[in-house]
Amino acid sequence: MIRTATIAAITLLLQGAANAQMSHHHVSESACDTTELRCATKVTPAFAPDGRLWLAWMAGGRILVANSKDRGKTFSTPVAVVDRPLELDWGPDARPRMVIDRHNRIAIAFAIFRDKNFNGEVLYTRSVDGGHSFTKPEPITPNTESQRFAQLALDADGSVFVAWLDKRNRAQARAANRIYKGAALFFAWSKDGGGTYSEARMVRDSTCECCRISVAFAGPGRPAVLFRNIFPGSVRDHAIVTFKDQATPGEVHRVSQDGWKTEACPHQGPSLAISPKGTYHAVWFTGGEVRKGLFYARSADSGETFSEPMAIGRLDRNASRPYVVASASGTAIAWKEFDGEKTAVKLITSGDDGKTWSQPRVIAATVDASDHPLLVSDGHDLFLSWMTKADGYHITPIDGAP
Amino acid sequence: MKRHLLLFALALTVSFLPQYLAAADQLRAFQRGSWQTILHAHAGRPMMVNFWGVTCAPCKVELPLLGKFVRDNPGLDVVTVNADLVPNAREAVLSMLRKTGLLSTENWTFSDGFVERLRFEIDPAWQGDIPRTMLIARDGKVTTLEGIVDLAKVKKWFEAQMNETK
């Protein structure tokens, strides 16, 4: 009796202690809490015009930047964009964005949570001294409603295009007692390498609010933005808009009829690439009635119409986070799959501008948490950029890739 | 000696009890294997599991409705799981549960950085979109509902399950 009571008491004690410890344990996707690259949760790569590889990462509540002259074998001493911890936007699709122009100016945009309700604020900063120092981050817009998922892209004339999701119209709708769903797609331009940005302008109201957006250039002055829209009836399928010129967004076209009617946050945005021939390549995730999983489609008419979606990856292995790149030598798509124990990055390639594709092959794997797999080109070779908790950061040239 | 041991054990238990209850009753750590723990604990009883997150806007619309549903329908097996991996979200999660009247429900929070594995254990096809509701029938059959659920339909489902019991 006494022994039973003792064992019961000790069991309860141990359970309680374990539970309390678990509850207070810092649950993290990162390997460590400091600011080194190996502690990062999100790493964004970009090759500069001079061939140098730049990384911007989130670690220890900060955004850090470093560069490599030897394609990722060694890196410069990291520089923190802000010398204090920030309430960074940790959403699954959030990450710092970065472009480097031909004057070696580094433009960065990232989001923080501005309040305890997780409303976001997009901040931008710039370095003009080769990444040794950065300007004090400033809001991308004076408006104080939620902004998230900023995406930067460099135009041929050196202008920096920024697009993001902005909830300012929700506040107005609320004040007028109207129902408002989602957010709005906004944009601005910088003519000084990311030092200042023009006034924010809206492209489209009522888009999905919790997914990354993707930008590619259809030609000089003509960014194209792929985003998860909210179509009538709360259908969160993808749409695309191509600018006619820097000031004029074109018509919004639907990419596919997936029929994902949902009042949920998918937390998983699309990826877009445009080949030198002008072919649009789009990849996305849907849980629609018509189709579920990852899909690819191409457009030969500047995004007006898209091909029948092609399924990518295994649905029963949680195929996720698709990413596409296109160059003169070919097109490539990477994504993640999880088999219950490990996450693998798979790749398919196309040598005919997306008409036909190779069989999938595994190019990397890890046994713990990982960032989205990203593909990046230095103009000659294609690399996989992938941050993993267990194995650190990889920047790996892909053999036999286009 | 035996009596001393018993007293010692009891004292230890009492000293840790509030902490244990706080951890267990308000917000439990959802880790590898927790999904099976939940399924076993409610086996044979119809159960509704709501997956939500502090950064998810539709969840902020749904949770107060769920809070009212729980108040209006005491005795039903309702479980919530915060599936949003935001660091140090514990206070934000508890605050949201408190505000929506769900603090005394069985509440869990994702507590493993490897969220893919947690989600895979629940449903290999689930990519992390929230809110998401799973209705687990007495016989274990799972019905998954994406987005904000129609709680009137959930109530009918519970009633149908109860009628089957009779």
XYZ file of C-alpha atoms in Angstrom:
568
model
C 0.000 0.000 0.000
C 2.683 2.400 1.102
C 4.856 1.354 -1.769
C 1.998 1.922 -4.236
C 1.272 5.345 -2.808
C 4.938 6.258 -2.936
C 5.305 5.130 -6.527
C 2.129 6.971 -7.488
C 3.314 10.131 -5.790
C 6.728 9.973 -7.393
C 5.217 9.243 -10.795
C 2.918 12.237 -10.458
C 5.831 14.363 -9.334
C 7.983 13.331 -12.275
C 5.131 13.867 -14.718
C 4.476 17.285 -13.280
C 8.105 18.271 -13.449
C 8.454 16.944 -16.986
C 5.301 18.681 -18.099
C 6.337 21.970 -16.529
C 9.731 21.692 -18.146
C 8.212 20.916 -21.535
C 5.828 23.817 -21.270
C 8.595 26.267 -20.518
C 11.104 24.759 -22.899
C 12.008 27.136 -25.720
C 10.344 25.383 -28.612
C 12.367 26.259 -31.602
C 12.980 25.387 -35.197
C 16.583 26.525 -34.683
C 19.611 24.619 -33.384
C 20.647 27.439 -31.029
C 19.484 30.813 -29.772
C 22.416 32.987 -30.797
C 22.970 34.817 -34.072
C 25.387 32.571 -35.977
C 24.359 31.145 -39.316
C 24.055 27.655 -37.773
C 21.330 29.033 -35.441
C 19.223 30.478 -38.273
C 15.633 29.486 -38.964
C 15.357 31.253 -42.318
C 18.174 31.992 -44.742
C 17.726 33.999 -47.936
C 20.479 33.821 -50.593
C 21.237 36.249 -53.433
C 24.122 36.455 -55.885
C 25.379 39.983 -56.517
C 26.259 41.165 -60.042
C 29.963 40.708 -59.110
C 29.355 36.992 -58.426
C 29.561 37.253 -54.656
C 27.000 35.207 -52.699
C 25.100 37.140 -50.038
C 22.983 35.655 -47.263
C 20.442 37.359 -45.024
C 19.228 35.234 -42.116
C 17.002 35.265 -39.059
C 18.704 34.065 -35.868
C 18.498 35.004 -32.214
C 15.753 37.537 -32.973
C 17.953 39.447 -35.412
C 18.559 39.815 -39.127
C 22.175 39.165 -40.111
C 24.046 39.531 -43.361
C 27.282 37.985 -44.628
C 28.851 37.318 -48.013
C 31.000 34.670 -49.626
C 33.560 35.095 -52.400
C 33.929 31.335 -52.856
C 30.331 30.307 -53.517
C 29.527 29.544 -49.898
C 32.644 27.734 -48.692
C 33.608 30.612 -46.375
C 31.708 33.691 -45.261
C 32.589 37.196 -44.096
C 31.992 38.185 -40.461
C 28.200 38.551 -40.098
C 26.774 42.027 -39.615
C 23.516 42.550 -37.713
C 21.134 44.834 -39.563
C 19.846 46.107 -36.211
C 21.890 45.876 -33.043
C 19.040 44.732 -30.818
C 16.629 41.779 -30.802
C 13.438 42.291 -32.771
C 9.993 40.689 -32.622
C 10.563 39.179 -36.045
C 7.668 37.808 -38.058
C 8.151 34.061 -37.545
C 5.276 32.973 -39.784
C 6.118 29.882 -41.868
C 6.279 31.948 -45.061
C 8.051 35.002 -43.615
C 11.741 35.624 -44.356
C 14.106 38.528 -44.984
C 14.272 39.638 -48.614
C 17.359 41.042 -50.260
C 18.574 42.404 -53.600
C 22.034 43.702 -54.504
C 22.389 46.148 -57.387
C 25.354 46.775 -59.682
C 26.655 49.509 -57.352
C 26.826 46.834 -54.638
C 24.032 48.505 -52.677
C 22.204 45.950 -50.541
C 18.472 46.485 -50.118
C 16.716 44.405 -47.444
C 13.093 44.176 -46.340
C 11.690 42.121 -43.480
C 8.686 42.120 -41.174
C 8.307 42.360 -37.428
C 5.217 41.839 -35.287
C 4.240 45.335 -34.210
C 1.889 44.270 -31.392
C 0.686 41.343 -29.313
C -2.013 40.582 -31.889
C 0.701 39.630 -34.385
C -0.011 42.528 -36.717
C 3.017 42.932 -38.953
C 5.161 45.868 -39.957
C 7.400 45.735 -43.023
C 10.737 47.469 -42.470
C 13.466 48.223 -44.991
C 17.142 48.987 -44.674
C 20.068 49.544 -47.029
C 23.824 49.272 -47.026
C 25.991 51.403 -49.317
C 29.337 50.289 -47.884
C 29.399 46.686 -49.006
C 27.397 45.341 -46.096
C 29.590 46.787 -43.314
C 26.725 48.889 -41.971
C 23.010 49.290 -42.545
C 20.697 52.266 -42.191
C 18.185 52.328 -39.344
C 15.231 50.230 -40.539
C 12.257 52.339 -41.587
C 8.625 51.357 -42.210
C 7.873 50.698 -45.882
C 4.712 52.787 -45.507
C 3.527 55.302 -42.894
C 0.265 53.365 -42.580
C 0.124 51.487 -39.270
C -2.183 48.587 -40.126
C -0.692 45.111 -40.556
C 1.798 44.480 -43.370
C 3.558 41.188 -44.070
C 5.338 39.115 -46.736
C 7.274 41.856 -48.502
C 9.078 40.676 -51.624
C 11.912 42.608 -53.308
C 12.971 42.377 -56.953
C 15.560 44.277 -58.969
C 14.481 45.800 -62.283
C 16.796 46.055 -65.301
C 17.294 49.811 -64.751
C 18.337 49.212 -61.108
C 14.981 50.210 -59.575
C 13.944 48.102 -56.598
C 10.360 46.822 -56.711
C 8.681 45.902 -53.435
C 5.273 44.241 -53.062
C 3.584 43.153 -49.837
C 0.246 42.231 -48.240
C -1.371 45.116 -46.397
C -4.461 45.192 -44.150
C -5.204 48.943 -44.226
C -8.513 48.407 -46.009
C -9.723 46.082 -43.277
C -9.614 48.949 -40.786
C -11.668 51.147 -43.104
C -14.178 48.366 -43.711
C -14.536 47.791 -39.985
C -15.151 51.462 -39.377
C -17.909 51.338 -42.012
C -19.277 48.084 -40.555
C -18.484 46.123 -43.709
C -17.142 42.579 -43.780
C -13.575 42.470 -45.119
C -11.661 39.336 -45.934
C -7.916 38.923 -46.292
C -5.527 41.721 -47.131
C -4.533 43.768 -50.184
C -1.547 43.547 -52.516
C 0.444 46.791 -52.372
C 3.620 47.921 -54.127
C 6.226 50.690 -54.195
C 9.502 51.443 -55.986
C 12.906 52.632 -54.885
C 15.062 54.596 -57.308
C 18.088 54.739 -55.009
C 18.903 51.101 -54.373
C 16.494 50.711 -51.478
C 17.306 53.936 -49.584
C 13.801 55.384 -49.958
C 10.557 54.038 -51.432
C 7.687 55.711 -53.291
C 4.212 56.028 -51.831
C 2.440 52.669 -51.443
C -0.159 51.842 -54.083
C -2.683 49.049 -54.227
C -2.756 46.410 -56.966
C -5.609 44.253 -55.722
C -7.910 44.213 -52.711
C -8.999 41.093 -50.769
C -6.127 38.716 -51.367
C -5.249 35.878 -48.980
C -3.346 37.376 -46.040
C -1.038 34.641 -44.783
C 1.015 33.374 -47.730
C 4.241 34.547 -49.313
C 3.932 36.247 -52.705
C 6.343 35.781 -55.605
C 7.767 38.307 -58.074
C 9.555 37.870 -61.421
C 10.182 40.271 -64.290
C 8.388 39.829 -67.613
C 10.646 42.547 -69.074
C 12.167 45.894 -68.047
C 9.689 47.816 -65.878
C 7.262 44.920 -65.887
C 7.198 42.959 -62.620
C 4.734 40.080 -62.416
C 3.329 39.112 -59.020
C 1.886 35.673 -58.275
C -0.278 35.513 -55.143
C -3.026 33.546 -53.430
C -6.171 35.511 -54.104
C -9.615 35.346 -52.531
C -12.081 34.754 -55.351
C -15.857 35.080 -54.777
C -17.174 32.480 -52.343
C -13.936 32.525 -50.288
C -12.066 30.498 -52.898
C -8.344 30.920 -52.208
C -6.869 30.092 -55.620
C -3.907 31.757 -57.285
C -3.887 34.888 -59.411
C -1.219 36.795 -61.293
C -0.760 40.387 -62.335
C 1.854 41.716 -64.774
C 2.652 45.416 -64.752
C 2.318 47.318 -68.047
C 5.029 49.682 -66.842
C 6.461 50.564 -63.445
C 3.421 52.652 -62.514
C 0.629 50.565 -64.020
C -0.485 47.170 -62.764
C -2.145 45.153 -65.530
C -5.214 42.980 -65.376
C -5.391 40.238 -62.738
C -5.654 36.744 -64.260
C -6.542 33.503 -62.571
C -3.790 30.880 -62.697
C -5.948 27.825 -62.003
C -9.397 26.727 -60.958
C -8.522 24.613 -57.917
C -11.686 25.458 -56.037
C -10.077 25.789 -52.609
C -13.008 27.259 -50.742
C -11.691 27.850 -47.258
C -11.674 30.321 -44.409
C -8.233 29.241 -43.344
C -4.637 30.439 -43.440
C -2.755 28.046 -45.730
C 0.615 29.539 -44.640
C 2.023 28.409 -47.982
C 2.502 30.764 -50.902
C 3.456 30.221 -54.548
C 6.647 30.673 -56.569
C 7.047 32.279 -59.997
C 9.834 32.390 -62.582
C 9.866 33.856 -66.082
C 12.298 32.415 -68.628
C 14.294 34.565 -71.068
C 11.805 33.461 -73.755
C 9.014 35.027 -71.691
C 7.399 31.798 -70.529
C 5.815 32.059 -67.080
C 6.436 29.143 -64.704
C 4.200 28.939 -61.644
C 4.193 26.446 -58.761
C 1.788 26.400 -55.847
C 0.049 24.400 -53.140
C -3.702 23.900 -52.968
C -6.202 21.914 -50.952
C -8.952 22.525 -53.507
C -11.957 20.419 -54.433
C -10.642 20.040 -57.971
C -7.076 19.120 -56.959
C -4.934 18.836 -53.841
C -1.185 19.081 -53.412
C 1.594 20.831 -55.324
C 1.131 21.888 -58.940
C 3.007 23.444 -61.827
C 1.602 25.346 -64.795
C 3.152 27.453 -67.567
C 1.914 30.391 -69.571
C 3.101 31.296 -73.052
C 0.905 34.408 -73.273
C 2.356 36.582 -70.511
C 0.236 35.143 -67.753
C -3.191 35.492 -69.380
C -3.803 31.755 -69.558
C -1.996 28.818 -67.974
C -1.552 25.183 -68.961
C -3.449 22.386 -67.244
C -1.831 22.052 -63.786
C 0.718 19.248 -63.475
C 0.933 17.508 -60.072
C 4.317 17.564 -58.322
C 5.467 15.348 -55.471
C 3.729 12.818 -53.276
C 0.585 13.908 -51.519
C 1.012 11.134 -48.913
C 4.469 12.519 -48.106
C 3.322 16.033 -47.416
C 4.938 17.516 -50.548
C 5.318 21.202 -49.709
C 7.143 24.517 -50.295
C 7.607 24.385 -54.068
C 10.131 26.787 -55.622
C 10.845 27.396 -59.310
C 13.704 29.066 -61.203
C 14.160 29.595 -64.942
C 17.212 30.555 -66.985
C 18.382 30.308 -70.590
C 19.684 26.831 -69.869
C 16.530 25.426 -68.328
C 13.901 25.390 -65.618
C 14.039 23.671 -62.233
C 11.553 23.028 -59.424
C 12.472 22.000 -55.866
C 10.170 21.042 -52.996
C 10.152 19.191 -49.670
C 8.714 15.782 -48.821
C 8.460 14.144 -45.404
C 8.327 10.371 -44.926
C 7.591 10.279 -41.208
C 11.256 10.489 -40.157
C 13.174 12.648 -42.579
C 12.576 15.573 -44.896
C 13.952 15.269 -48.426
C 14.360 17.993 -51.033
C 13.355 16.758 -54.455
C 14.129 18.314 -57.822
C 12.748 18.102 -61.333
C 14.191 19.892 -64.349
C 13.047 20.842 -67.830
C 15.186 21.584 -70.873
C 12.288 22.692 -73.091
C 10.897 25.655 -71.154
C 8.540 23.576 -69.038
C 6.898 21.432 -71.719
C 8.375 18.201 -70.373
C 10.028 17.396 -67.055
C 12.569 14.951 -65.651
C 11.757 12.324 -63.034
C 12.092 13.637 -59.452
C 15.387 13.021 -57.656
C 16.434 13.635 -54.076
C 19.117 16.332 -53.785
C 19.257 16.717 -49.961
C 17.717 15.332 -46.764
C 17.612 16.059 -43.039
C 16.118 14.530 -39.886
C 14.860 17.627 -38.096
C 13.227 20.989 -38.796
C 14.200 22.849 -41.965
C 13.599 26.070 -43.864
C 11.986 26.136 -47.301
C 14.331 24.857 -50.016
C 15.356 27.704 -52.340
C 17.065 27.584 -55.722
C 19.496 30.317 -56.694
C 21.678 30.814 -59.766
C 24.937 32.726 -60.170
C 24.312 32.962 -63.900
C 26.258 29.756 -64.592
C 25.369 27.166 -61.988
C 22.239 26.361 -60.047
C 22.465 25.953 -56.261
C 20.188 24.585 -53.584
C 20.065 26.931 -50.592
C 18.656 25.125 -47.565
C 18.826 25.824 -43.840
C 18.428 22.784 -41.598
C 18.384 22.523 -37.823
C 20.360 19.278 -37.684
C 22.959 19.878 -40.395
C 23.258 23.659 -40.605
C 23.181 25.703 -43.793
C 23.804 24.203 -47.232
C 24.554 25.989 -50.442
C 25.063 23.135 -52.848
C 25.671 23.192 -56.601
C 23.197 20.869 -58.267
C 24.868 18.371 -60.585
C 23.322 18.099 -63.995
C 20.917 20.961 -63.376
C 20.116 23.378 -66.155
C 10.766 4.612 7.854
C 7.939 3.660 5.541
C 5.746 6.342 7.065
C 8.478 8.936 6.564
C 8.851 7.915 2.972
C 5.125 8.266 2.408
C 5.036 11.695 4.035
C 8.026 12.769 1.979
C 6.375 11.582 -1.226
C 3.117 13.320 -0.346
C 4.916 16.541 0.507
C 6.765 16.440 -2.776
C 3.554 15.780 -4.678
C 1.717 18.625 -2.983
C 4.572 21.018 -3.598
C 4.552 20.236 -7.318
C 0.806 19.813 -7.696
C -0.105 23.412 -8.577
C 2.616 23.519 -11.207
C 1.546 20.147 -12.549
C -2.096 21.141 -12.674
C -1.303 24.462 -14.318
C 0.802 22.756 -16.954
C -1.589 19.900 -17.483
C -4.910 21.642 -17.260
C -4.350 24.866 -19.126
C -1.828 24.074 -21.791
C -0.180 20.752 -22.413
C 2.948 20.286 -24.484
C 2.048 18.601 -27.775
C 5.065 16.547 -28.746
C 5.903 13.404 -30.644
C 3.322 10.801 -29.629
C 0.852 13.300 -28.157
C -1.672 12.674 -30.919
C -1.897 9.002 -29.972
C -2.162 10.023 -26.300
C -5.178 12.183 -27.129
C -6.786 9.490 -29.278
C -6.313 6.844 -26.559
C -7.602 9.135 -23.799
C -10.845 9.762 -25.717
C -11.171 6.351 -27.374
C -14.769 5.248 -27.691
C -16.119 8.777 -27.226
C -16.876 11.243 -30.016
C -14.312 14.031 -29.951
C -13.784 17.369 -31.688
C -10.185 18.596 -32.059
C -9.650 22.188 -33.172
C -6.235 23.201 -34.517
C -5.651 26.936 -34.395
C -2.883 29.514 -34.072
C -2.197 32.915 -32.595
C -1.154 34.468 -35.938
C -4.150 33.060 -37.847
C -6.842 35.654 -38.528
C -9.741 33.242 -39.238
C -8.901 31.472 -35.951
C -9.572 34.717 -34.110
C -13.057 34.663 -35.616
C -13.649 30.993 -34.843
C -12.338 30.636 -31.283
C -14.932 32.843 -29.537
C -17.643 30.808 -31.311
C -15.990 27.616 -30.103
C -15.841 29.055 -26.576
C -19.598 29.644 -26.670
C -20.155 26.160 -28.120
C -18.229 24.592 -25.233
C -20.195 26.624 -22.662
C -23.522 25.725 -24.282
C -22.652 22.045 -24.585
C -20.929 20.913 -21.422
C -19.715 17.351 -21.309
C -18.669 17.062 -24.943
C -15.081 16.032 -25.647
C -13.571 19.168 -27.169
C -9.791 19.540 -27.507
C -7.826 22.510 -28.846
C -4.294 22.391 -30.238
C -2.301 25.539 -30.940
C -0.451 24.527 -34.103
C 1.220 27.858 -34.827
C 4.943 27.696 -34.319
C 5.679 31.153 -32.990
C 8.448 31.243 -30.401
C 7.391 31.919 -26.834
C 3.754 31.880 -27.832
C 2.653 30.355 -24.505
C 1.406 33.599 -23.008
C -0.295 34.640 -26.257
C -1.956 31.209 -26.458
C -3.176 31.324 -22.852
C -4.410 34.890 -23.285
C -6.423 33.897 -26.374
C -7.882 30.843 -24.605
C -8.783 32.995 -21.610
C -10.453 35.649 -23.766
C -12.494 33.092 -25.663
C -13.624 31.144 -22.605
C -11.636 28.043 -23.497
C -9.197 27.974 -20.607
C -10.868 25.012 -18.911
C -11.046 22.963 -22.118
C -8.375 20.342 -22.846
C -5.746 22.545 -24.485
C -2.457 21.589 -26.121
C 0.272 23.587 -27.811
C 2.794 22.407 -30.408
C 6.039 21.979 -28.481
C 8.475 20.501 -30.958
C 10.386 22.547 -33.525
C 9.963 19.732 -36.041
C 6.356 20.604 -36.900
C 6.336 18.499 -40.044
C 6.684 15.395 -37.891
C 3.932 16.509 -35.495
C 1.576 17.196 -38.389
C 2.505 13.942 -40.112
C 1.482 11.981 -37.025
C -1.912 13.678 -37.136
C -2.497 13.590 -40.898
C 0.269 13.066 -43.510
C -1.655 15.220 -45.990
C -1.977 18.197 -43.648
C 0.264 21.070 -44.708
C -0.358 23.253 -41.678
C -3.322 25.340 -42.787
C -5.414 26.503 -39.829
C -8.052 26.596 -38.466
C -8.671 22.900 -38.973
C -11.119 20.686 -37.152
C -11.075 16.922 -36.838
C -14.157 15.047 -35.689
C -13.200 11.632 -34.363
C -16.141 9.265 -34.150
C -16.671 6.589 -31.532
C -15.360 4.014 -33.975
C -12.280 6.143 -34.698
C -13.454 7.402 -38.093
C -11.968 10.839 -38.764
C -13.756 13.688 -40.536
C -11.557 16.682 -41.309
C -13.060 20.138 -41.743
C -10.904 22.971 -43.065
C -11.403 26.578 -42.103
C -14.028 28.021 -39.789
C -16.463 25.228 -38.968
C -20.233 25.375 -38.862
C -20.722 24.525 -35.184
C -24.418 23.741 -35.734
C -23.265 20.878 -37.965
C -20.714 19.805 -35.356
C -23.485 19.705 -32.762
C -25.606 17.523 -35.049
C -22.618 15.225 -35.536
C -22.193 14.889 -31.763
C -25.936 14.185 -31.396
C -25.794 11.535 -34.103
C -22.821 9.951 -32.338
C -24.671 9.983 -28.997
C -27.744 8.411 -30.599
C -25.576 5.640 -31.973
C -24.409 4.996 -28.436
C -27.987 4.433 -27.341
